[in-house]
């Protein structure tokens, strides 16, 4: 939600990392090292088809706070990572969107995508007093080379709404997709139109396995989404903190793919 400033990462230092481990004899237990630690405002790391952004784009609205994102492991089959934060002030302003994004070839029309399968297991600890969401964020645009900081349309799928935060816009429908009931909200985010799906029963989807193409199909059939002229720009999953902490969002496993 809101403008993701990770495109600035190209002018900032990429956090490098060593391998996850080196060969050792069988008599020694190997030490598993983290892949990257991302603590600057737009710190960025990419490997094995995934990219990670600390992306503290809204920190200016905070009276105090900080955030660091840690990449634990990365492979073609999936990733694990976490982000730790504390933010005060700017009660109703998002401070960041630390996220893991799937890299893919640009120029893919949404109508030509067969499936967008994804699987995630996550947790938030401690939870008391925090205000945040956990959400997928997918941008699409008619221009396949549109800047990755925005798009024509934004699809958000909230897996959790924590501490009374709200999505952009107003509720327009309740629909069953991927085996769950969702309340759909729509509204503007700058020049983008945002579609936000929230669990209708208020539950947290801490283990979620779904094909996100189902959501685009529904929007095309029922909400006027122009599926035939929109291209996939970003495919991300992360968390948007408002206030609270210190706390830690931990993704024990996450995978996403674009199948055409």
Coordinates of C-alpha atoms in Angstrom, one line a residue, residues 23-24 47 71 73 85 106 121 127 133 138 144 151 155 169 186 199 204-205 207 218 230 239 245 248 258:
X23 CA 32.0 -27.4 3.3
X24 CA 33.1 -28.9 6.7
X47 CA 19.4 -13.7 -5.0
X71 CA 17.4 -12.4 5.0
X73 CA 18.0 -18.1 3.5
X85 CA 10.8 -2.7 14.0
X106 CA 9.0 -7.9 -17.4
X121 CA 4.1 -19.4 6.9
X127 CA 2.0 -8.9 19.3
X133 CA -0.9 -5.5 8.4
X138 CA 1.0 -6.7 -6.6
X144 CA 5.2 -3.0 -19.3
X151 CA 1.3 1.1 -11.3
X155 CA -3.9 -5.7 -5.7
X169 CA -11.1 3.0 0.3
X186 CA -11.5 -0.2 -3.3
X199 CA -10.4 -11.8 5.7
X204 CA -5.1 -14.2 10.6
X205 CA -4.0 -16.4 7.6
X207 CA -0.4 -20.3 6.8
X218 CA -12.6 -12.1 -10.1
X230 CA -2.3 -4.9 -17.8
X239 CA 4.2 -6.2 6.3
X245 CA 7.1 -2.4 18.9
X248 CA 9.5 -9.0 14.9
X258 CA 4.7 -16.6 -12.2

